[in-house]
Amino acid sequence: MSDSKSSNDSARRRGDRAPAATELLVADHRDVHALFAKYRSVVEGVADAAERRPLAEEICTLLTVHAAIEEEIFYPAARAAGVDSDLLDEAEVEHASAKDLIAQVRDMDADDDLYDAKVKVLGEYVDHHVGEEQDELFPKCRASAMDLDALGVRLAARKAELMSEMSEGMEVVG
């Protein structure tokens, strides 16, 4: 445990290096939470589809990339380190539900019935998932033998790669 603790202490002093894995994932959680709050605000302001659709698409893109890096890199490393398999199983089921809702949102027009409701429910799913990760899973990961610094580097690189791939297919509006 002292190796894990010293690794996490060094994460706080890292400067320009990539954040530790859990720090990167928590930052993603904050970013997407802010986007959901912005979406709620836009909906309450009775925004039209042209305003709501790009924001919903940004949410869906960030969630898709976030889920991919967790599933490809973080969760397998946590399993290999012996972190609670029940929590990891739940996280993967939650990802599947979120991905299904993301696909539904992406297949709809922003003026369709239930569009805003689906984005709202997606936000609620994500809030629940984030709470479990940050309150239960991440503390167990920090206490394990996982090399969170090395994982953070891998997560950041894969995230950048996926964001680049996804942005290539996106239309620039301006």
PDB file of N, CA and C in Angstrom, residues 57 61-62 64-65 68-69 72 106 156-172:
ATOM      1  N   GLU A  57     -24.895  16.597 -28.608  1.00  0.00           N
ATOM      2  CA  GLU A  57     -23.879  15.834 -29.341  1.00  0.00           C
ATOM      3  C   GLU A  57     -22.529  15.904 -28.631  1.00  0.00           C
ATOM      4  N   THR A  61     -20.519  12.693 -27.288  1.00  0.00           N
ATOM      5  CA  THR A  61     -19.137  12.430 -27.699  1.00  0.00           C
ATOM      6  C   THR A  61     -18.238  12.237 -26.484  1.00  0.00           C
ATOM      7  N   LEU A  62     -18.339  13.154 -25.521  1.00  0.00           N
ATOM      8  CA  LEU A  62     -17.488  13.034 -24.332  1.00  0.00           C
ATOM      9  C   LEU A  62     -17.783  11.748 -23.569  1.00  0.00           C
ATOM     10  N   THR A  64     -19.022   8.941 -24.808  1.00  0.00           N
ATOM     11  CA  THR A  64     -18.574   7.805 -25.617  1.00  0.00           C
ATOM     12  C   THR A  64     -17.077   7.593 -25.458  1.00  0.00           C
ATOM     13  N   VAL A  65     -16.326   8.659 -25.517  1.00  0.00           N
ATOM     14  CA  VAL A  65     -14.868   8.565 -25.360  1.00  0.00           C
ATOM     15  C   VAL A  65     -14.514   8.134 -23.936  1.00  0.00           C
ATOM     16  N   ALA A  68     -15.198   4.497 -23.444  1.00  0.00           N
ATOM     17  CA  ALA A  68     -14.226   3.682 -24.180  1.00  0.00           C
ATOM     18  C   ALA A  68     -12.903   3.568 -23.419  1.00  0.00           C
ATOM     19  N   ILE A  69     -12.398   4.681 -22.889  1.00  0.00           N
ATOM     20  CA  ILE A  69     -11.106   4.594 -22.199  1.00  0.00           C
ATOM     21  C   ILE A  69     -11.226   3.829 -20.886  1.00  0.00           C
ATOM     22  N   GLU A  72     -11.596   0.034 -22.131  1.00  0.00           N
ATOM     23  CA  GLU A  72     -10.396  -0.497 -22.791  1.00  0.00           C
ATOM     24  C   GLU A  72      -9.190  -0.568 -21.864  1.00  0.00           C
ATOM     25  N   ARG A 106     -28.703  10.229 -30.403  1.00  0.00           N
ATOM     26  CA  ARG A 106     -28.053  10.538 -31.672  1.00  0.00           C
ATOM     27  C   ARG A 106     -28.930  10.221 -32.879  1.00  0.00           C
ATOM     28  N   ALA A 156      -4.912   9.263 -21.104  1.00  0.00           N
ATOM     29  CA  ALA A 156      -4.842  10.571 -21.772  1.00  0.00           C
ATOM     30  C   ALA A 156      -4.521  10.406 -23.258  1.00  0.00           C
ATOM     31  N   ALA A 157      -3.593   9.502 -23.576  1.00  0.00           N
ATOM     32  CA  ALA A 157      -3.219   9.279 -24.974  1.00  0.00           C
ATOM     33  C   ALA A 157      -4.397   8.698 -25.762  1.00  0.00           C
ATOM     34  N   ARG A 158      -5.064   7.722 -25.193  1.00  0.00           N
ATOM     35  CA  ARG A 158      -6.194   7.102 -25.895  1.00  0.00           C
ATOM     36  C   ARG A 158      -7.361   8.086 -26.024  1.00  0.00           C
ATOM     37  N   LYS A 159      -7.581   8.873 -24.993  1.00  0.00           N
ATOM     38  CA  LYS A 159      -8.639   9.886 -25.047  1.00  0.00           C
ATOM     39  C   LYS A 159      -8.363  10.879 -26.178  1.00  0.00           C
ATOM     40  N   ALA A 160      -7.130  11.354 -26.276  1.00  0.00           N
ATOM     41  CA  ALA A 160      -6.769  12.301 -27.335  1.00  0.00           C
ATOM     42  C   ALA A 160      -6.975  11.670 -28.711  1.00  0.00           C
ATOM     43  N   GLU A 161      -6.589  10.410 -28.837  1.00  0.00           N
ATOM     44  CA  GLU A 161      -6.755   9.701 -30.105  1.00  0.00           C
ATOM     45  C   GLU A 161      -8.243   9.587 -30.482  1.00  0.00           C
ATOM     46  N   LEU A 162      -9.064   9.176 -29.538  1.00  0.00           N
ATOM     47  CA  LEU A 162     -10.499   9.022 -29.813  1.00  0.00           C
ATOM     48  C   LEU A 162     -11.168  10.362 -30.084  1.00  0.00           C
ATOM     49  N   MET A 163     -10.811  11.392 -29.321  1.00  0.00           N
ATOM     50  CA  MET A 163     -11.403  12.713 -29.546  1.00  0.00           C
ATOM     51  C   MET A 163     -11.037  13.220 -30.941  1.00  0.00           C
ATOM     52  N   SER A 164      -9.816  12.967 -31.364  1.00  0.00           N
ATOM     53  CA  SER A 164      -9.383  13.374 -32.697  1.00  0.00           C
ATOM     54  C   SER A 164     -10.181  12.637 -33.770  1.00  0.00           C
ATOM     55  N   GLU A 165     -10.339  11.322 -33.585  1.00  0.00           N
ATOM     56  CA  GLU A 165     -11.117  10.534 -34.541  1.00  0.00           C
ATOM     57  C   GLU A 165     -12.560  11.021 -34.609  1.00  0.00           C
ATOM     58  N   MET A 166     -13.148  11.289 -33.461  1.00  0.00           N
ATOM     59  CA  MET A 166     -14.547  11.706 -33.431  1.00  0.00           C
ATOM     60  C   MET A 166     -14.717  13.109 -33.990  1.00  0.00           C
ATOM     61  N   SER A 167     -13.744  13.980 -33.782  1.00  0.00           N
ATOM     62  CA  SER A 167     -13.879  15.353 -34.279  1.00  0.00           C
ATOM     63  C   SER A 167     -13.706  15.420 -35.793  1.00  0.00           C
ATOM     64  N   GLU A 168     -13.023  14.430 -36.367  1.00  0.00           N
ATOM     65  CA  GLU A 168     -12.860  14.411 -37.827  1.00  0.00           C
ATOM     66  C   GLU A 168     -14.199  14.274 -38.527  1.00  0.00           C
ATOM     67  N   GLY A 169     -15.132  13.586 -37.910  1.00  0.00           N
ATOM     68  CA  GLY A 169     -16.445  13.392 -38.522  1.00  0.00           C
ATOM     69  C   GLY A 169     -17.452  14.461 -38.155  1.00  0.00           C
ATOM     70  N   MET A 170     -17.069  15.409 -37.290  1.00  0.00           N
ATOM     71  CA  MET A 170     -18.006  16.430 -36.861  1.00  0.00           C
ATOM     72  C   MET A 170     -17.927  17.652 -37.756  1.00  0.00           C
ATOM     73  N   GLU A 171     -19.079  18.229 -37.997  1.00  0.00           N
ATOM     74  CA  GLU A 171     -19.172  19.447 -38.786  1.00  0.00           C
ATOM     75  C   GLU A 171     -18.779  20.638 -37.940  1.00  0.00           C
ATOM     76  N   VAL A 172     -17.992  21.516 -38.488  1.00  0.00           N
ATOM     77  CA  VAL A 172     -17.633  22.735 -37.774  1.00  0.00           C
ATOM     78  C   VAL A 172     -18.676  23.790 -38.110  1.00  0.00           C
TER      79      VAL A 172
END
